[in-house]
Amino acid sequence: MSLFTVAVVGRPNVGKSTLFNRLIGERKAIVDDVSGVTRDRQYGESEWNGKQFHVIDTGGYVVNGTDVFEREIRQQVEIALREAHVILFVVDVSTGITPLDEEFAELLRKSKKPVLVVVNKVDNSRRQVDGVEFYALGFEHMHFISSLSGSGTGDLLDQVTSLMVEESFNELDNDLPKIAIVGQPNAGKSSLLNALVGEDRNIVSEIAGTTRDSIHTHYKLYGKEFILIDTAGLRKKNKEKEDIEFYSVIRAVKALEEADVCMLLIDATKGVTAQDVNIFSLATRKGKGIVVLVNKWDLVEKETMTSKKIEDEIKHKMSPFTDFPIIFISATEKLRIHKAIEEALQIVENRSQKIPTSKINDIMLKEIQHYPPPFYRGNAVTIKYVTQLPVVVPSFAFYSNHPDEIKEAYKNYLENKLRHHFNFRGLPIRLFFRKK
């Protein structure tokens, strides 16, 4: 069964994301004074009284809003309410009960889940007296807190953990493979995630930049289990005009760091751009596995060898690292999306392989003997020993009498031979040369 889950809900701008950050102990949700900043459900983990649980932050709920994002946020909040075991209904003492609070309360009264009313911004005794009016909403449990300073949150967490039934949750499996969906804004990342999990897990819109937070989804279908991470679109720095966009890019980079494999979405209708190359380079510098997905393939007019030409263009622009899978997909048509997952999981497997030292030396020393390194100042450069290093990114140490004199061309030769004999497709390889 899933980890115990707490949903933080309420109308816009009552401090839900500030409370979420307080509960999980880090700045994970984007906080801003502009209503509507939190658009998707945002997950975090919290621990209190020795118990672990999930916390979901949601967008501000507007009952009859006509804005496209307000409609989508309503759906997201409703999904969060279904997923949660306990609901924290956040209200703002500085404004008192509003019509939106009353409409939201009516929705929550229909739920069979425990609802704790969290009266936020109570930072003095006068405001605590003012907060008593929220009993009129008709809920039994009330907590007066200041999510900014943290006062009152301890008592709130005490009650949350007291409602947890031991049998109803398990520890989160942190050993599951993590696959990040990365790419430029509007490349189709959220559409791909929704197609894979079979529900509107993220808000999907044709407005670039809709996903501002990175979203973690536990995938367990068709005998496969892993964590999918959808990220905010990575833009060029000179386009970051809002603080919100800036934090989104930081979060996307952090999500990329968290992942084992990155699925880089390229918009087939736009071709390979400089920013696609930048994202690819960032992933490889951080030692992540790579699958390139050419999305919106259904929208491209095709001729003979169209896919081959695009594949050659991608590998040319991403060189010198070219040993990675390229899959032509359509997230909206669900074309080859499961093949993309299979490739990503194969790369996770490739990443975890540990090759015995004796096997590496048997193979690689023969290749070195067949084509030895060039001489240095009339002296032979020899490599006598090779071993795989005990690190996450596939890395190999070559022991030589002149390690600093081995040229880049020969290093590329050694990498190509490692790839030829061992399956490291989709993975950057790091070579180190040491004095024997």
CSV table of C-alpha atoms in Angstrom, one decimal:
chain,number,residue,atom,x,y,z
A,1,MET,CA,0.0,0.0,0.0
A,2,SER,CA,1.1,3.6,-0.5
A,3,LEU,CA,2.7,5.9,2.0
A,4,PHE,CA,0.4,7.8,4.3
A,5,THR,CA,-0.6,11.0,2.5
A,6,VAL,CA,-1.6,14.5,3.8
A,7,ALA,CA,-3.1,17.1,1.3
A,8,VAL,CA,-2.8,20.8,1.9
A,9,VAL,CA,-5.8,22.5,0.3
A,10,GLY,CA,-7.6,25.9,0.3
A,11,ARG,CA,-8.4,28.9,-1.7
A,12,PRO,CA,-5.7,30.9,-3.4
A,13,ASN,CA,-3.1,32.9,-1.5
A,14,VAL,CA,-3.8,31.6,2.1
A,15,GLY,CA,-0.2,30.3,2.6
A,16,LYS,CA,-0.5,26.7,1.5
A,17,SER,CA,2.9,26.4,-0.1
A,18,THR,CA,4.6,28.1,2.9
A,19,LEU,CA,3.0,25.5,5.2
A,20,PHE,CA,4.0,22.8,2.7
A,21,ASN,CA,7.6,24.0,2.9
A,22,ARG,CA,7.5,24.2,6.7
A,23,LEU,CA,6.2,20.6,6.9
A,24,ILE,CA,8.8,19.0,4.7
A,25,GLY,CA,11.6,21.2,6.0
A,26,GLU,CA,12.9,22.5,2.7
A,27,ARG,CA,12.0,25.2,0.1
A,28,LYS,CA,10.4,22.8,-2.5
A,29,ALA,CA,7.2,24.6,-3.4
A,30,ILE,CA,7.4,27.9,-5.2
A,31,VAL,CA,6.1,30.7,-2.9
A,32,ASP,CA,5.0,34.0,-4.3
A,33,ASP,CA,2.4,36.6,-3.5
A,34,VAL,CA,0.7,36.2,-6.9
A,35,SER,CA,-2.3,33.8,-6.6
A,36,GLY,CA,-2.1,30.8,-8.8
A,37,VAL,CA,1.6,30.2,-8.5
A,38,THR,CA,1.2,26.5,-7.5
A,39,ARG,CA,-0.5,24.9,-10.5
A,40,ASP,CA,0.3,21.2,-10.1
A,41,ARG,CA,0.1,18.9,-7.1
A,42,GLN,CA,3.5,19.0,-5.5
A,43,TYR,CA,4.8,16.0,-3.4
A,44,GLY,CA,7.2,16.0,-0.5
A,45,GLU,CA,8.1,13.8,2.4
A,46,SER,CA,7.9,14.6,6.1
A,47,GLU,CA,8.8,12.9,9.3
A,48,TRP,CA,7.4,13.5,12.7
A,49,ASN,CA,7.3,11.4,15.9
A,50,GLY,CA,9.3,8.8,14.0
A,51,LYS,CA,6.6,8.4,11.3
A,52,GLN,CA,7.1,9.2,7.6
A,53,PHE,CA,4.4,10.5,5.4
A,54,HIS,CA,3.8,12.3,2.1
A,55,VAL,CA,2.6,15.9,1.9
A,56,ILE,CA,0.8,17.2,-1.2
A,57,ASP,CA,0.7,20.9,-2.0
A,58,THR,CA,-2.1,22.0,-4.3
A,59,GLY,CA,-3.1,25.0,-6.3
A,60,GLY,CA,-5.6,27.5,-5.0
A,61,TYR,CA,-9.1,26.2,-5.4
A,62,VAL,CA,-11.6,28.5,-7.2
A,63,VAL,CA,-15.1,26.9,-7.4
A,64,ASN,CA,-16.6,28.7,-10.4
A,65,GLY,CA,-13.5,30.2,-12.1
A,66,THR,CA,-13.5,30.5,-15.9
A,67,ASP,CA,-9.8,30.8,-16.4
A,68,VAL,CA,-8.2,27.7,-18.1
A,69,PHE,CA,-5.7,27.2,-15.2
A,70,GLU,CA,-8.4,27.6,-12.5
A,71,ARG,CA,-10.4,24.8,-14.1
A,72,GLU,CA,-7.4,22.6,-14.3
A,73,ILE,CA,-6.4,23.4,-10.7
A,74,ARG,CA,-9.9,22.3,-9.5
A,75,GLN,CA,-9.3,18.9,-11.1
A,76,GLN,CA,-5.9,18.7,-9.6
A,77,VAL,CA,-7.2,19.5,-6.1
A,78,GLU,CA,-10.0,16.9,-6.5
A,79,ILE,CA,-7.4,14.3,-7.4
A,80,ALA,CA,-5.3,15.2,-4.3
A,81,LEU,CA,-8.4,14.9,-2.1
A,82,ARG,CA,-8.9,11.3,-3.4
A,83,GLU,CA,-5.3,10.4,-2.8
A,84,ALA,CA,-5.0,11.9,0.7
A,85,HIS,CA,-5.7,10.2,4.1
A,86,VAL,CA,-5.9,13.5,6.0
A,87,ILE,CA,-6.8,16.9,4.6
A,88,LEU,CA,-5.4,20.2,6.0
A,89,PHE,CA,-7.9,22.9,5.0
A,90,VAL,CA,-5.8,26.2,5.2
A,91,VAL,CA,-7.6,29.5,5.8
A,92,ASP,CA,-6.3,33.0,6.4
A,93,VAL,CA,-7.1,34.7,9.7
A,94,SER,CA,-6.3,38.2,8.3
A,95,THR,CA,-9.2,38.0,5.8
A,96,GLY,CA,-11.7,36.0,7.9
A,97,ILE,CA,-14.2,33.6,6.3
A,98,THR,CA,-14.7,34.4,2.6
A,99,PRO,CA,-17.3,33.0,0.3
A,100,LEU,CA,-14.6,30.9,-1.3
A,101,ASP,CA,-13.8,29.3,2.1
A,102,GLU,CA,-17.5,28.5,2.6
A,103,GLU,CA,-17.8,26.9,-0.9
A,104,PHE,CA,-14.6,24.9,-0.3
A,105,ALA,CA,-15.8,23.8,3.2
A,106,GLU,CA,-19.0,22.5,1.6
A,107,LEU,CA,-17.0,20.4,-0.8
A,108,LEU,CA,-14.8,19.0,2.1
A,109,ARG,CA,-17.9,18.1,4.2
A,110,LYS,CA,-18.8,15.6,1.5
A,111,SER,CA,-15.4,13.9,2.0
A,112,LYS,CA,-15.1,11.0,4.4
A,113,LYS,CA,-11.5,11.9,5.1
A,114,PRO,CA,-10.5,13.6,8.4
A,115,VAL,CA,-10.3,17.4,7.9
A,116,LEU,CA,-8.2,19.6,10.1
A,117,VAL,CA,-8.9,23.4,9.7
A,118,VAL,CA,-5.5,25.2,9.7
A,119,VAL,CA,-6.0,28.9,10.6
A,120,ASN,CA,-2.8,30.5,9.1
A,121,LYS,CA,-1.0,33.8,9.9
A,122,VAL,CA,-1.9,33.6,13.6
A,123,ASP,CA,1.2,35.4,14.9
A,124,ASN,CA,-0.3,37.1,18.0
A,125,SER,CA,-3.0,36.6,20.7
A,126,ARG,CA,-5.4,39.0,19.0
A,127,ARG,CA,-5.4,37.1,15.8
A,128,GLN,CA,-6.0,33.9,17.8
A,129,VAL,CA,-9.2,35.4,19.1
A,130,ASP,CA,-10.1,36.5,15.6
A,131,GLY,CA,-9.5,32.9,14.4
A,132,VAL,CA,-12.4,31.5,16.5
A,133,GLU,CA,-14.8,32.5,13.8
A,134,PHE,CA,-13.6,29.7,11.6
A,135,TYR,CA,-15.5,27.2,13.9
A,136,ALA,CA,-18.5,28.4,11.9
A,137,LEU,CA,-17.3,26.3,9.0
A,138,GLY,CA,-18.5,23.3,10.9
A,139,PHE,CA,-15.3,21.2,11.4
A,140,GLU,CA,-14.3,19.7,14.7
A,141,HIS,CA,-10.5,20.0,14.6
A,142,MET,CA,-8.9,23.5,14.4
A,143,HIS,CA,-5.3,24.6,14.6
A,144,PHE,CA,-4.0,28.1,14.9
A,145,ILE,CA,-0.6,28.5,13.3
A,146,SER,CA,1.9,30.7,11.6
A,147,SER,CA,3.4,28.7,8.7
A,148,LEU,CA,6.0,31.5,8.3
A,149,SER,CA,7.4,31.3,11.8
A,150,GLY,CA,6.4,27.7,12.5
A,151,SER,CA,4.4,28.4,15.7
A,152,GLY,CA,1.6,25.9,16.2
A,153,THR,CA,2.8,23.5,13.5
A,154,GLY,CA,4.2,21.0,16.1
A,155,ASP,CA,0.7,20.5,17.6
A,156,LEU,CA,-0.7,20.2,14.1
A,157,LEU,CA,1.8,17.4,13.2
A,158,ASP,CA,1.1,15.7,16.5
A,159,GLN,CA,-2.5,15.3,15.5
A,160,VAL,CA,-1.6,14.3,11.9
A,161,THR,CA,0.6,11.5,13.1
A,162,SER,CA,-1.9,10.4,15.7
A,163,LEU,CA,-4.4,9.7,12.8
A,164,MET,CA,-1.9,7.4,11.0
A,165,VAL,CA,-2.7,3.7,11.1
A,166,GLU,CA,0.5,1.6,11.0
A,167,GLU,CA,-0.9,-0.9,8.6
A,168,SER,CA,-2.0,1.8,6.1
A,169,PHE,CA,1.4,2.9,5.0
A,170,ASN,CA,4.8,1.6,4.0
A,171,GLU,CA,8.2,3.3,3.8
A,172,LEU,CA,8.8,5.0,0.5
A,173,ASP,CA,11.0,2.8,-1.7
A,174,ASN,CA,14.0,5.1,-2.4
A,175,ASP,CA,15.8,2.4,-4.3
A,176,LEU,CA,13.4,2.5,-7.3
A,177,PRO,CA,14.9,3.8,-10.6
A,178,LYS,CA,14.2,7.5,-11.2
A,179,ILE,CA,13.5,8.7,-14.7
A,180,ALA,CA,13.3,12.4,-15.3
A,181,ILE,CA,11.4,13.9,-18.3
A,182,VAL,CA,13.3,16.9,-19.4
A,183,GLY,CA,13.2,19.4,-22.3
A,184,GLN,CA,12.2,22.8,-23.4
A,185,PRO,CA,8.9,24.4,-22.4
A,186,ASN,CA,6.0,23.0,-24.5
A,187,ALA,CA,7.9,20.0,-25.8
A,188,GLY,CA,5.2,17.7,-24.4
A,189,LYS,CA,6.7,16.5,-21.1
A,190,SER,CA,3.4,16.6,-19.1
A,191,SER,CA,1.5,15.1,-22.0
A,192,LEU,CA,4.0,12.2,-21.9
A,193,LEU,CA,3.6,11.7,-18.2
A,194,ASN,CA,-0.2,11.7,-18.4
A,195,ALA,CA,-0.1,9.2,-21.3
A,196,LEU,CA,2.1,6.9,-19.3
A,197,VAL,CA,0.2,6.9,-16.0
A,198,GLY,CA,-3.3,7.1,-17.6
A,199,GLU,CA,-4.6,10.1,-15.8
A,200,ASP,CA,-4.3,13.9,-15.8
A,201,ARG,CA,-1.5,13.8,-13.3
A,202,ASN,CA,-0.2,17.2,-14.6
A,203,ILE,CA,-2.0,20.2,-16.1
A,204,VAL,CA,-1.5,20.0,-19.8
A,205,SER,CA,-1.8,23.3,-21.8
A,206,GLU,CA,-0.4,24.8,-25.0
A,207,ILE,CA,0.8,27.7,-22.9
A,208,ALA,CA,4.6,27.3,-22.5
A,209,GLY,CA,5.8,27.1,-18.9
A,210,THR,CA,2.7,25.5,-17.4
A,211,THR,CA,4.6,23.1,-15.2
A,212,ARG,CA,6.6,25.2,-12.8
A,213,ASP,CA,7.4,22.6,-10.1
A,214,SER,CA,9.0,19.2,-10.6
A,215,ILE,CA,6.5,16.4,-10.1
A,216,HIS,CA,7.3,12.9,-8.8
A,217,THR,CA,5.0,10.0,-9.8
A,218,HIS,CA,5.3,6.4,-8.6
A,219,TYR,CA,4.7,4.3,-11.7
A,220,LYS,CA,3.7,0.6,-11.2
A,221,LEU,CA,2.1,-0.8,-14.3
A,222,TYR,CA,2.7,-3.8,-16.6
A,223,GLY,CA,5.3,-5.3,-14.3
A,224,LYS,CA,7.4,-2.2,-14.2
A,225,GLU,CA,8.0,0.0,-11.2
A,226,PHE,CA,9.9,3.3,-11.0
A,227,ILE,CA,9.7,7.0,-10.2
A,228,LEU,CA,8.8,9.4,-13.0
A,229,ILE,CA,9.9,13.0,-12.6
A,230,ASP,CA,8.3,15.7,-14.7
A,231,THR,CA,10.2,19.0,-14.7
A,232,ALA,CA,9.6,22.6,-15.5
A,233,GLY,CA,10.7,23.4,-19.0
A,234,LEU,CA,14.4,24.5,-19.1
A,235,ARG,CA,14.7,27.9,-20.8
A,236,LYS,CA,17.7,29.9,-21.8
A,237,LYS,CA,18.8,32.1,-18.9
A,238,ASN,CA,18.2,35.4,-20.7
A,239,LYS,CA,14.5,34.5,-20.9
A,240,GLU,CA,14.1,34.2,-17.1
A,241,LYS,CA,12.2,37.5,-16.4
A,242,GLU,CA,10.3,36.3,-13.3
A,243,ASP,CA,11.6,35.0,-10.0
A,244,ILE,CA,9.2,32.1,-10.4
A,245,GLU,CA,10.8,31.0,-13.7
A,246,PHE,CA,14.2,31.3,-12.0
A,247,TYR,CA,13.2,28.9,-9.2
A,248,SER,CA,11.6,26.5,-11.8
A,249,VAL,CA,14.8,26.2,-13.7
A,250,ILE,CA,16.7,25.5,-10.4
A,251,ARG,CA,14.2,22.8,-9.5
A,252,ALA,CA,14.4,21.2,-13.0
A,253,VAL,CA,18.2,21.0,-12.6
A,254,LYS,CA,17.8,19.5,-9.1
A,255,ALA,CA,15.3,16.9,-10.5
A,256,LEU,CA,17.8,16.1,-13.2
A,257,GLU,CA,20.5,15.5,-10.5
A,258,GLU,CA,18.1,13.2,-8.7
A,259,ALA,CA,17.4,11.0,-11.7
A,260,ASP,CA,19.2,7.9,-13.0
A,261,VAL,CA,18.1,8.5,-16.5
A,262,CYS,CA,16.8,11.5,-18.4
A,263,MET,CA,14.3,11.3,-21.2
A,264,LEU,CA,15.0,14.4,-23.3
A,265,LEU,CA,12.0,15.5,-25.3
A,266,ILE,CA,12.7,17.3,-28.6
A,267,ASP,CA,9.9,18.9,-30.5
A,268,ALA,CA,9.8,17.3,-33.9
A,269,THR,CA,8.0,20.3,-35.4
A,270,LYS,CA,10.9,22.6,-34.4
A,271,GLY,CA,13.9,20.4,-34.8
A,272,VAL,CA,17.0,20.3,-32.6
A,273,THR,CA,17.7,23.7,-31.0
A,274,ALA,CA,20.8,25.0,-29.1
A,275,GLN,CA,18.8,24.7,-25.9
A,276,ASP,CA,18.2,21.0,-26.6
A,277,VAL,CA,21.9,20.5,-26.9
A,278,ASN,CA,22.5,22.5,-23.7
A,279,ILE,CA,20.1,20.2,-21.7
A,280,PHE,CA,21.8,17.1,-23.3
A,281,SER,CA,25.2,18.4,-22.3
A,282,LEU,CA,24.0,19.2,-18.7
A,283,ALA,CA,22.7,15.7,-18.3
A,284,THR,CA,25.9,14.1,-19.6
A,285,ARG,CA,28.1,16.3,-17.5
A,286,LYS,CA,26.2,15.1,-14.5
A,287,GLY,CA,26.7,11.5,-15.6
A,288,LYS,CA,23.0,10.7,-16.3
A,289,GLY,CA,21.7,8.1,-18.7
A,290,ILE,CA,20.1,9.6,-21.8
A,291,VAL,CA,17.2,8.6,-24.1
A,292,VAL,CA,16.3,11.2,-26.7
A,293,LEU,CA,12.6,11.2,-27.6
A,294,VAL,CA,11.5,13.1,-30.8
A,295,ASN,CA,8.0,14.0,-29.8
A,296,LYS,CA,5.0,15.1,-31.9
A,297,TRP,CA,6.2,12.7,-34.7
A,298,ASP,CA,2.5,12.4,-35.8
A,299,LEU,CA,2.6,16.1,-36.9
A,300,VAL,CA,5.7,15.8,-39.2
A,301,GLU,CA,5.3,15.4,-42.9
A,302,LYS,CA,7.5,12.4,-43.7
A,303,GLU,CA,9.5,11.4,-46.8
A,304,THR,CA,11.9,8.6,-47.4
A,305,MET,CA,14.7,8.6,-44.8
A,306,THR,CA,13.1,11.5,-42.8
A,307,SER,CA,13.8,9.7,-39.5
A,308,LYS,CA,17.4,8.8,-40.5
A,309,LYS,CA,18.1,12.4,-41.4
A,310,ILE,CA,16.8,13.7,-38.1
A,311,GLU,CA,18.7,10.9,-36.2
A,312,ASP,CA,22.0,11.9,-38.0
A,313,GLU,CA,21.3,15.6,-37.2
A,314,ILE,CA,20.8,14.8,-33.5
A,315,LYS,CA,23.9,12.7,-33.2
A,316,HIS,CA,26.0,15.3,-35.1
A,317,LYS,CA,24.8,18.1,-32.7
A,318,MET,CA,25.2,16.0,-29.6
A,319,SER,CA,28.7,14.6,-30.5
A,320,PRO,CA,31.1,13.4,-29.4
A,321,PHE,CA,28.7,11.3,-27.2
A,322,THR,CA,26.5,9.5,-29.8
A,323,ASP,CA,25.9,6.1,-28.2
A,324,PHE,CA,22.3,6.7,-27.0
A,325,PRO,CA,18.8,5.6,-28.2
A,326,ILE,CA,16.7,7.9,-30.3
A,327,ILE,CA,12.9,7.1,-30.4
A,328,PHE,CA,10.3,8.9,-32.4
A,329,ILE,CA,7.1,9.2,-30.3
A,330,SER,CA,3.8,11.0,-30.0
A,331,ALA,CA,2.7,11.5,-26.4
A,332,THR,CA,-0.8,12.5,-27.5
A,333,GLU,CA,-1.2,9.4,-29.8
A,334,LYS,CA,0.7,7.2,-27.3
A,335,LEU,CA,3.0,6.2,-30.1
A,336,ARG,CA,6.1,4.2,-28.9
A,337,ILE,CA,5.9,5.7,-25.4
A,338,HIS,CA,6.3,2.3,-23.7
A,339,LYS,CA,9.3,1.5,-25.8
A,340,ALA,CA,10.8,4.8,-24.4
A,341,ILE,CA,10.3,3.4,-20.9
A,342,GLU,CA,11.8,0.1,-21.8
A,343,GLU,CA,14.9,1.8,-23.2
A,344,ALA,CA,15.2,4.0,-20.1
A,345,LEU,CA,15.0,1.0,-17.7
A,346,GLN,CA,17.6,-0.9,-19.8
A,347,ILE,CA,19.9,2.1,-19.3
A,348,VAL,CA,19.3,1.9,-15.6
A,349,GLU,CA,20.4,-1.7,-15.8
A,350,ASN,CA,23.5,-0.8,-17.9
A,351,ARG,CA,24.4,1.8,-15.3
A,352,SER,CA,24.4,-0.6,-12.5
A,353,GLN,CA,26.7,-3.3,-14.1
A,354,LYS,CA,30.0,-4.0,-12.4
A,355,ILE,CA,32.5,-5.7,-14.7
A,356,PRO,CA,35.1,-8.0,-13.0
A,357,THR,CA,38.6,-6.6,-13.2
A,358,SER,CA,40.0,-9.8,-14.7
A,359,LYS,CA,37.5,-9.6,-17.6
A,360,ILE,CA,38.2,-5.9,-18.3
A,361,ASN,CA,41.9,-6.6,-18.4
A,362,ASP,CA,41.6,-9.7,-20.6
A,363,ILE,CA,39.7,-7.7,-23.2
A,364,MET,CA,41.1,-4.2,-23.0
A,365,LEU,CA,44.8,-5.1,-22.7
A,366,LYS,CA,44.5,-7.1,-26.0
A,367,GLU,CA,42.9,-4.0,-27.6
A,368,ILE,CA,45.7,-1.8,-26.3
A,369,GLN,CA,48.4,-4.3,-27.5
A,370,HIS,CA,46.7,-4.3,-30.9
A,371,TYR,CA,46.8,-0.5,-31.1
A,372,PRO,CA,49.2,0.9,-28.5
A,373,PRO,CA,49.3,4.6,-27.4
A,374,PRO,CA,51.6,6.9,-29.5
A,375,PHE,CA,55.2,7.3,-28.3
A,376,TYR,CA,56.1,10.3,-26.1
A,377,ARG,CA,59.5,11.9,-26.8
A,378,GLY,CA,60.8,8.7,-28.2
A,379,ASN,CA,59.6,6.6,-25.2
A,380,ALA,CA,56.8,4.0,-25.3
A,381,VAL,CA,53.6,4.8,-23.5
A,382,THR,CA,52.3,1.7,-21.8
A,383,ILE,CA,49.0,0.8,-20.1
A,384,LYS,CA,49.4,-2.2,-17.9
A,385,TYR,CA,46.2,-2.4,-15.8
A,386,VAL,CA,42.6,-1.3,-16.0
A,387,THR,CA,39.8,-1.4,-13.4
A,388,GLN,CA,36.3,-0.1,-13.0
A,389,LEU,CA,35.9,2.4,-10.2
A,390,PRO,CA,33.2,1.9,-7.5
A,391,VAL,CA,31.1,4.9,-8.4
A,392,VAL,CA,27.6,5.4,-9.8
A,393,VAL,CA,28.7,6.8,-13.2
A,394,PRO,CA,30.5,4.1,-15.3
A,395,SER,CA,34.2,5.1,-14.7
A,396,PHE,CA,37.4,3.3,-15.5
A,397,ALA,CA,41.0,3.8,-14.3
A,398,PHE,CA,43.9,3.1,-16.7
A,399,TYR,CA,47.3,2.8,-15.1
A,400,SER,CA,50.2,4.0,-17.3
A,401,ASN,CA,53.8,5.0,-17.1
A,402,HIS,CA,53.0,8.4,-18.8
A,403,PRO,CA,49.3,9.0,-18.0
A,404,ASP,CA,49.4,12.8,-18.8
A,405,GLU,CA,50.7,12.1,-22.3
A,406,ILE,CA,47.8,10.0,-23.5
A,407,LYS,CA,46.0,12.1,-26.1
A,408,GLU,CA,42.3,12.8,-26.6
A,409,ALA,CA,42.1,10.7,-29.8
A,410,TYR,CA,43.5,7.6,-28.0
A,411,LYS,CA,41.1,8.2,-25.0
A,412,ASN,CA,38.2,8.1,-27.6
A,413,TYR,CA,39.6,4.9,-29.0
A,414,LEU,CA,39.6,3.3,-25.5
A,415,GLU,CA,36.0,4.5,-24.8
A,416,ASN,CA,34.8,3.1,-28.1
A,417,LYS,CA,36.4,-0.3,-27.3
A,418,LEU,CA,34.7,-0.3,-23.9
A,419,ARG,CA,31.4,0.4,-25.6
A,420,HIS,CA,32.0,-2.3,-28.2
A,421,HIS,CA,32.6,-5.0,-25.6
A,422,PHE,CA,30.3,-3.9,-22.8
A,423,ASN,CA,26.8,-2.5,-23.0
A,424,PHE,CA,26.9,1.1,-21.9
A,425,ARG,CA,24.4,2.4,-24.4
A,426,GLY,CA,22.8,5.6,-23.3
A,427,LEU,CA,25.5,6.3,-20.7
A,428,PRO,CA,28.4,8.7,-20.5
A,429,ILE,CA,31.7,6.9,-19.6
A,430,ARG,CA,34.4,8.6,-17.6
A,431,LEU,CA,38.1,7.5,-18.1
A,432,PHE,CA,40.9,8.3,-15.6
A,433,PHE,CA,44.6,7.9,-16.3
A,434,ARG,CA,46.9,7.3,-13.4
A,435,LYS,CA,50.6,6.6,-12.8
A,436,LYS,CA,51.1,2.9,-12.6
